[in-house]
Structures are given as C-alpha cells and as structure tokens.
C-alpha cells in the first residue's frame, strides 16, 4: 500500500496534470492526467500506468482476484458536489457464468466515504462492498445473481457498502454498449443536497436527462458528517479487466460540468490564411490604382 498525503491547501501543479485547490468557499480536485498523483492515497493494486492514453490511474490490472482503490488523502466536503471523469476498461477476460454472456469483471465505483483513505475489497463487491458510512455509484460489468444485478452492464447507486440491489428500491439502470468494450466512457455525478444524479455516455457531451437519480441525505449516510474521502474502487474475481481512470475533476459544490470537445484545429488555419491573402490582394489593387 502506498500513501501520498498532502493537506488540501492552495496547491497547484498544472504542468504535471493535477490541481488541488481550496479556499473558504470551495475545493476543486482536478487531474487532467495522473503523472503526479499527489493528494491521493493509492491502495492495493492501484497504480499509475503509462498507456496510449498517457499516465492513467489503473485501479486493477487485467488479472484474477485483484483490488484497488484511490481516495483523496484528506477529507473534502460532500454535502453538495459535482464530479466528472473519463474511464476506459480493456482486456476483459475470464469465465462466462451466472447471468453473463461475456467474460470480464467487475467494474468500478465512484465513492464518497468517511472511514479511511485506505479501504477497499475484491470481487463481486467491486471494491466497495462492506464500506460503511458511504455512498457509491457503480459502473458494473458483471452480473451477480446473489446481488440481484439487473444485467452484466449497469450503473447503480449504493449506500453503506451494500451492493445487493434486492434490498429496498433497485436503484439501477442497464447501459449499452458494454463498459468494457475498450472505448472511452464519460461520467457525470451531481448532488444538489437532495438528489444524486448520474449520467454517462461515450460522446463526451453531457446529456440533458440523468440516466439514474436517487433522493439521498449524504451527510447522514456518512455518519452525520459533511466531509468525506472521495475517489474510486475496483475489484476483480474469476473475471478481470484493466480498469483505468483517465482524468477526474471534483467540485465540493453543486456545479454541473459540461466540458466541451476540443475543436479540430485544421479548419481554422486555412480560413485565416485565405483571409489574409484576400486582404493583401485588395491592398495591392488599391495601391496599383
């Protein structure tokens, strides 16, 4: 287990891809990449790995029976928040069983919890099972019959480390295509103090409507406190996959994020060049006359 601790004071390392800033009003956690994971505690098999996506946070490698988690090293307010992250799951493999038609497991969970920065588990709990005083949003790639999973590809809102969707209302929804199809997924999770909303897709354009929402009192779920360690868990069992977080941003205020796709640069430069050429031609004609 590795721990990298830093107080959440005004701290910025833009060149290294990460930002932790704090003021009397708000805290922002931002990792454009994970080349410098300062401010995070990495546990279990979690590690920074260089891939074609750059330096990513790999929660678990594509190996049997692994677990990994990464949490802010100090607590941050979760009484209201907005978070946005990109993830990719690759190299799924293993057996086919239960209510699954394909191999690969188990997914990843965004977690806010007030227990410790070094916590997590394995397998069917996706690293989240058994974490008390917590709320988690799971991106699940394996169907466990005993957890009443609706399918082998769904999102769910969990509380108190309980991943059994048969207890209480089934706050889950099926998603297509599969999370472990090797493509980049984008996820938005927003909490306004009453409702927790989840959005995800492969386009990077924030959907107007949430895929899943749930009314929650998160400070109560955290054990009567507003601050939490925020981050991610993952686990593998008889099936596996690389579970990578490519980038992550968290605001401790309700501030839904809508990052715009980077425009293609090739279209503007020729137009500017043509405009300058036209101006030069007009100037030359006037001077000749």
Tab-separated table of C-alpha atoms in Angstrom:
chain	number	residue	atom	x	y	z
A	1	UNK	CA	0.000	0.000	0.000
A	2	UNK	CA	1.274	3.456	-0.893
A	3	UNK	CA	0.063	6.665	0.672
A	4	UNK	CA	0.794	10.169	-0.572
A	5	UNK	CA	-0.596	12.733	1.836
A	6	UNK	CA	-0.895	16.475	1.311
A	7	UNK	CA	-3.135	18.978	3.105
A	8	UNK	CA	-5.848	20.489	0.928
A	9	UNK	CA	-4.461	23.994	0.945
A	10	UNK	CA	-3.992	26.055	-2.199
A	11	UNK	CA	-1.865	23.688	-4.252
A	12	UNK	CA	-1.355	23.636	-7.980
A	13	UNK	CA	0.797	21.545	-10.284
A	14	UNK	CA	-0.688	22.364	-13.664
A	15	UNK	CA	2.330	21.204	-15.618
A	16	UNK	CA	2.084	17.773	-14.021
A	17	UNK	CA	-1.600	17.405	-14.723
A	18	UNK	CA	-3.100	17.733	-11.258
A	19	UNK	CA	-4.642	20.515	-9.198
A	20	UNK	CA	-5.837	20.548	-5.597
A	21	UNK	CA	-7.185	23.965	-4.608
A	22	UNK	CA	-9.039	25.013	-1.509
A	23	UNK	CA	-10.452	28.276	-0.218
A	24	UNK	CA	-13.056	29.403	2.267
A	25	UNK	CA	-15.669	28.754	-0.413
A	26	UNK	CA	-14.848	25.660	-2.441
A	27	UNK	CA	-12.416	22.848	-3.067
A	28	UNK	CA	-11.546	21.579	-6.505
A	29	UNK	CA	-9.723	18.359	-7.291
A	30	UNK	CA	-8.565	18.108	-10.881
A	31	UNK	CA	-6.381	15.532	-12.593
A	32	UNK	CA	-6.011	16.005	-16.334
A	33	UNK	CA	-3.670	13.026	-16.084
A	34	UNK	CA	-2.173	11.052	-13.207
A	35	UNK	CA	1.512	11.668	-13.880
A	36	UNK	CA	1.659	13.133	-10.379
A	37	UNK	CA	-0.897	11.523	-8.009
A	38	UNK	CA	-0.010	13.840	-5.132
A	39	UNK	CA	-3.015	14.276	-2.869
A	40	UNK	CA	-4.286	10.735	-3.458
A	41	UNK	CA	-3.825	7.571	-1.417
A	42	UNK	CA	-3.422	4.535	-3.675
A	43	UNK	CA	-4.266	1.157	-2.171
A	44	UNK	CA	-3.948	-2.489	-3.151
A	45	UNK	CA	-3.148	-2.950	-6.827
A	46	UNK	CA	-3.931	0.652	-7.804
A	47	UNK	CA	-1.040	2.274	-9.659
A	48	UNK	CA	-0.188	4.946	-12.193
A	49	UNK	CA	0.412	3.249	-15.553
A	50	UNK	CA	1.572	4.755	-18.826
A	51	UNK	CA	-0.727	3.762	-21.703
A	52	UNK	CA	-1.742	5.136	-25.085
A	53	UNK	CA	-3.996	7.483	-23.068
A	54	UNK	CA	-0.977	8.840	-21.158
A	55	UNK	CA	-0.458	8.350	-17.423
A	56	UNK	CA	-3.678	6.813	-16.125
A	57	UNK	CA	-4.869	5.643	-12.724
A	58	UNK	CA	-5.192	1.863	-13.092
A	59	UNK	CA	-7.379	0.648	-10.254
A	60	UNK	CA	-6.897	-3.020	-11.147
A	61	UNK	CA	-4.877	-4.809	-13.811
A	62	UNK	CA	-6.412	-7.499	-16.006
A	63	UNK	CA	-5.638	-10.275	-13.513
A	64	UNK	CA	-7.718	-12.577	-11.331
A	65	UNK	CA	-8.680	-11.540	-7.777
A	66	UNK	CA	-7.283	-8.018	-7.579
A	67	UNK	CA	-8.481	-4.934	-5.742
A	68	UNK	CA	-7.537	-1.310	-5.959
A	69	UNK	CA	-8.760	1.985	-4.614
A	70	UNK	CA	-7.697	5.614	-4.727
A	71	UNK	CA	-9.039	8.269	-2.372
A	72	UNK	CA	-8.272	11.868	-1.535
A	73	UNK	CA	-5.707	11.751	1.260
A	74	UNK	CA	-7.766	14.173	3.337
A	75	UNK	CA	-11.496	14.684	3.542
A	76	UNK	CA	-13.445	17.073	1.316
A	77	UNK	CA	-16.999	18.333	1.685
A	78	UNK	CA	-19.623	16.099	0.068
A	79	UNK	CA	-22.724	17.919	1.317
A	80	UNK	CA	-23.147	19.031	-2.303
A	81	UNK	CA	-20.812	18.203	-5.174
A	82	UNK	CA	-20.285	17.682	-8.882
A	83	UNK	CA	-17.741	15.343	-10.399
A	84	UNK	CA	-16.750	14.401	-13.941
A	85	UNK	CA	-14.342	11.678	-15.012
A	86	UNK	CA	-13.258	9.649	-18.023
A	87	UNK	CA	-12.595	5.928	-17.811
A	88	UNK	CA	-11.678	3.008	-20.037
A	89	UNK	CA	-11.921	-0.748	-19.341
A	90	UNK	CA	-9.772	-3.014	-21.524
A	91	UNK	CA	-8.671	-6.644	-21.879
A	92	UNK	CA	-11.718	-8.268	-20.274
A	93	UNK	CA	-11.378	-11.989	-19.706
A	94	UNK	CA	-12.187	-14.996	-17.564
A	95	UNK	CA	-15.086	-17.374	-17.356
A	96	UNK	CA	-18.677	-16.994	-18.502
A	97	UNK	CA	-21.329	-17.797	-15.936
A	98	UNK	CA	-24.325	-16.747	-13.859
A	99	UNK	CA	-26.375	-14.218	-15.868
A	100	UNK	CA	-23.466	-13.234	-18.122
A	101	UNK	CA	-22.962	-13.934	-21.807
A	102	UNK	CA	-19.448	-12.444	-21.962
A	103	UNK	CA	-16.355	-12.518	-19.771
A	104	UNK	CA	-14.826	-9.542	-17.956
A	105	UNK	CA	-15.349	-8.047	-14.495
A	106	UNK	CA	-16.078	-6.404	-12.209
A	107	UNK	CA	-16.290	-2.677	-12.920
A	108	UNK	CA	-15.534	0.412	-10.862
A	109	UNK	CA	-17.259	2.607	-8.289
A	110	UNK	CA	-17.091	6.324	-7.536
A	111	UNK	CA	-17.192	6.529	-3.732
A	112	UNK	CA	-17.599	9.144	-1.017
A	113	UNK	CA	-16.907	7.641	2.426
A	114	UNK	CA	-15.891	8.906	5.859
A	115	UNK	CA	-13.947	5.859	7.099
A	116	UNK	CA	-10.381	5.986	5.788
A	117	UNK	CA	-8.321	6.861	2.740
A	118	UNK	CA	-7.034	3.253	2.671
A	119	UNK	CA	-10.026	0.986	2.247
A	120	UNK	CA	-11.455	-1.381	-0.362
A	121	UNK	CA	-12.231	-5.021	-1.145
A	122	UNK	CA	-12.279	-7.520	-4.002
A	123	UNK	CA	-14.528	-9.329	-6.428
A	124	UNK	CA	-18.290	-9.048	-6.565
A	125	UNK	CA	-18.258	-6.011	-4.292
A	126	UNK	CA	-16.264	-4.033	-6.926
A	127	UNK	CA	-14.018	-2.913	-4.066
A	128	UNK	CA	-16.960	-1.087	-2.480
A	129	UNK	CA	-18.786	-3.848	-0.607
A	130	UNK	CA	-18.627	-3.504	3.164
A	131	UNK	CA	-17.525	0.149	3.313
A	132	UNK	CA	-19.765	1.739	5.975
A	133	UNK	CA	-20.723	5.419	6.109
A	134	UNK	CA	-20.580	5.759	2.348
A	135	UNK	CA	-22.355	6.277	-0.943
A	136	UNK	CA	-21.177	4.736	-4.200
A	137	UNK	CA	-22.066	4.924	-7.878
A	138	UNK	CA	-21.173	1.641	-9.547
A	139	UNK	CA	-20.344	1.009	-13.193
A	140	UNK	CA	-20.802	-2.756	-13.047
A	141	UNK	CA	-19.600	-5.163	-15.764
A	142	UNK	CA	-20.593	-8.481	-14.170
A	143	UNK	CA	-23.986	-9.903	-13.286
A	144	UNK	CA	-24.118	-11.499	-9.826
A	145	UNK	CA	-27.377	-13.351	-9.248
A	146	UNK	CA	-26.987	-13.192	-5.475
A	147	UNK	CA	-26.710	-9.391	-5.663
A	148	UNK	CA	-29.861	-9.161	-7.791
A	149	UNK	CA	-27.922	-7.427	-10.551
A	150	UNK	CA	-30.219	-6.494	-13.448
A	151	UNK	CA	-27.639	-7.319	-16.134
A	152	UNK	CA	-23.934	-7.629	-16.843
A	153	UNK	CA	-23.699	-3.930	-17.752
A	154	UNK	CA	-25.429	-1.425	-15.495
A	155	UNK	CA	-24.988	1.551	-13.217
A	156	UNK	CA	-26.288	1.598	-9.672
A	157	UNK	CA	-26.435	3.890	-6.657
A	158	UNK	CA	-25.347	2.073	-3.486
A	159	UNK	CA	-25.164	3.104	0.172
A	160	UNK	CA	-23.433	1.768	3.268
A	161	UNK	CA	-21.266	-0.670	1.322
A	162	UNK	CA	-24.329	-2.667	0.259
A	163	UNK	CA	-24.224	-3.815	-3.373
A	164	UNK	CA	-27.338	-6.025	-3.201
A	165	UNK	CA	-29.961	-4.382	-5.381
A	166	UNK	CA	-32.743	-6.501	-3.977
A	167	UNK	CA	-32.702	-4.594	-0.694
A	168	UNK	CA	-35.031	-1.600	-0.928
A	169	UNK	CA	-35.686	0.073	-4.259
A	170	UNK	CA	-33.495	-1.241	-7.120
A	171	UNK	CA	-31.617	1.953	-7.965
A	172	UNK	CA	-30.038	0.546	-11.120
A	173	UNK	CA	-30.345	1.001	-14.865
A	174	UNK	CA	-28.940	-1.022	-17.750
A	175	UNK	CA	-26.483	0.684	-20.096
A	176	UNK	CA	-25.411	-0.124	-23.650
A	177	UNK	CA	-22.869	-0.732	-25.140
A	178	UNK	CA	-20.662	-2.561	-22.643
A	179	UNK	CA	-18.417	-0.538	-20.342
A	180	UNK	CA	-15.546	-2.939	-21.073
A	181	UNK	CA	-15.713	-2.523	-24.864
A	182	UNK	CA	-12.334	-0.753	-24.827
A	183	UNK	CA	-13.700	2.700	-25.653
A	184	UNK	CA	-13.561	5.836	-23.510
A	185	UNK	CA	-16.579	6.469	-21.285
A	186	UNK	CA	-17.539	9.812	-19.743
A	187	UNK	CA	-19.398	10.086	-16.441
A	188	UNK	CA	-21.080	12.958	-14.599
A	189	UNK	CA	-22.301	12.632	-10.993
A	190	UNK	CA	-24.040	15.583	-9.336
A	191	UNK	CA	-25.550	16.031	-5.866
A	192	UNK	CA	-27.525	19.176	-5.027
A	193	UNK	CA	-28.059	18.325	-1.375
A	194	UNK	CA	-31.186	16.271	-2.086
A	195	UNK	CA	-30.898	14.350	-5.355
A	196	UNK	CA	-27.942	12.368	-6.686
A	197	UNK	CA	-27.920	12.184	-10.496
A	198	UNK	CA	-25.779	10.005	-12.754
A	199	UNK	CA	-25.059	10.451	-16.464
A	200	UNK	CA	-22.712	8.503	-18.700
A	201	UNK	CA	-22.006	8.064	-22.412
A	202	UNK	CA	-19.238	7.678	-24.983
A	203	UNK	CA	-19.714	11.030	-26.743
A	204	UNK	CA	-18.401	13.361	-24.033
A	205	UNK	CA	-21.450	15.609	-24.442
A	206	UNK	CA	-23.318	15.996	-21.155
A	207	UNK	CA	-26.851	14.565	-21.501
A	208	UNK	CA	-29.768	16.784	-20.534
A	209	UNK	CA	-31.506	13.998	-18.629
A	210	UNK	CA	-29.940	11.785	-15.988
A	211	UNK	CA	-29.866	8.029	-16.543
A	212	UNK	CA	-30.346	7.390	-12.831
A	213	UNK	CA	-31.258	9.518	-9.821
A	214	UNK	CA	-31.917	8.906	-6.152
A	215	UNK	CA	-33.020	11.094	-3.250
A	216	UNK	CA	-30.365	10.855	-0.542
A	217	UNK	CA	-29.179	12.576	2.625
A	218	UNK	CA	-25.472	12.030	2.071
A	219	UNK	CA	-24.212	13.684	5.299
A	220	UNK	CA	-26.461	11.287	7.224
A	221	UNK	CA	-25.104	8.334	5.227
A	222	UNK	CA	-21.576	9.494	6.026
A	223	UNK	CA	-22.336	9.152	9.740
A	224	UNK	CA	-23.552	12.666	10.424
A	225	UNK	CA	-20.593	14.484	8.872
A	226	UNK	CA	-20.289	16.540	5.690
A	227	UNK	CA	-16.699	15.679	4.780
A	228	UNK	CA	-15.593	12.510	3.028
A	229	UNK	CA	-12.701	10.804	1.320
A	230	UNK	CA	-13.649	10.824	-2.355
A	231	UNK	CA	-12.310	8.556	-5.058
A	232	UNK	CA	-12.702	5.180	-6.723
A	233	UNK	CA	-12.667	1.454	-6.025
A	234	UNK	CA	-12.483	-1.600	-8.255
A	235	UNK	CA	-12.109	-5.336	-7.898
A	236	UNK	CA	-11.767	-8.475	-9.988
A	237	UNK	CA	-12.536	-12.108	-9.219
A	238	UNK	CA	-12.909	-15.063	-11.560
A	239	UNK	CA	-13.140	-12.472	-14.343
A	240	UNK	CA	-10.991	-9.413	-14.857
A	241	UNK	CA	-10.112	-6.309	-16.864
A	242	UNK	CA	-7.890	-3.229	-16.788
A	243	UNK	CA	-9.919	-0.545	-15.003
A	244	UNK	CA	-8.418	2.851	-15.847
A	245	UNK	CA	-9.399	6.373	-14.800
A	246	UNK	CA	-8.040	8.729	-17.470
A	247	UNK	CA	-8.949	12.069	-15.874
A	248	UNK	CA	-11.010	13.314	-12.950
A	249	UNK	CA	-12.457	16.582	-11.655
A	250	UNK	CA	-14.382	17.090	-8.397
A	251	UNK	CA	-16.015	20.260	-7.042
A	252	UNK	CA	-17.376	20.312	-3.490
A	253	UNK	CA	-20.267	22.495	-4.628
A	254	UNK	CA	-23.177	21.662	-6.917
A	255	UNK	CA	-21.609	22.835	-10.154
A	256	UNK	CA	-22.509	20.516	-13.066
A	257	UNK	CA	-19.632	20.311	-15.508
A	258	UNK	CA	-20.000	20.369	-19.268
A	259	UNK	CA	-16.536	20.165	-20.784
A	260	UNK	CA	-16.641	20.958	-24.466
A	261	UNK	CA	-14.883	18.728	-27.006
A	262	UNK	CA	-11.616	20.217	-28.280
A	263	UNK	CA	-12.262	21.656	-31.764
A	264	UNK	CA	-10.326	20.376	-34.734
A	265	UNK	CA	-7.530	22.903	-35.417
A	266	UNK	CA	-7.175	22.177	-39.144
A	267	UNK	CA	-10.337	24.002	-40.249
A	268	UNK	CA	-9.493	27.471	-38.929
A	269	UNK	CA	-5.896	27.930	-40.042
A	270	UNK	CA	-6.567	27.733	-43.811
A	271	UNK	CA	-9.503	30.149	-43.445
A	272	UNK	CA	-7.316	32.651	-41.635
A	273	UNK	CA	-4.683	32.238	-44.319
A	274	UNK	CA	-7.240	32.822	-47.067
A	275	UNK	CA	-8.500	35.925	-45.285
A	276	UNK	CA	-5.017	37.401	-45.043
A	277	UNK	CA	-4.368	36.613	-48.709
A	278	UNK	CA	-7.607	38.391	-49.701
A	279	UNK	CA	-6.686	41.478	-47.685
A	280	UNK	CA	-3.252	41.521	-49.302
A	281	UNK	CA	-4.765	41.264	-52.792
A	282	UNK	CA	-7.200	44.129	-52.103
A	283	UNK	CA	-4.386	46.315	-50.743
A	284	UNK	CA	-2.266	45.570	-53.819
A	285	UNK	CA	-5.136	46.555	-56.177
A	286	UNK	CA	-5.756	49.838	-54.354
A	287	UNK	CA	-2.068	50.691	-54.414
A	288	UNK	CA	-1.882	49.929	-58.167
A	289	UNK	CA	-4.875	52.180	-58.882
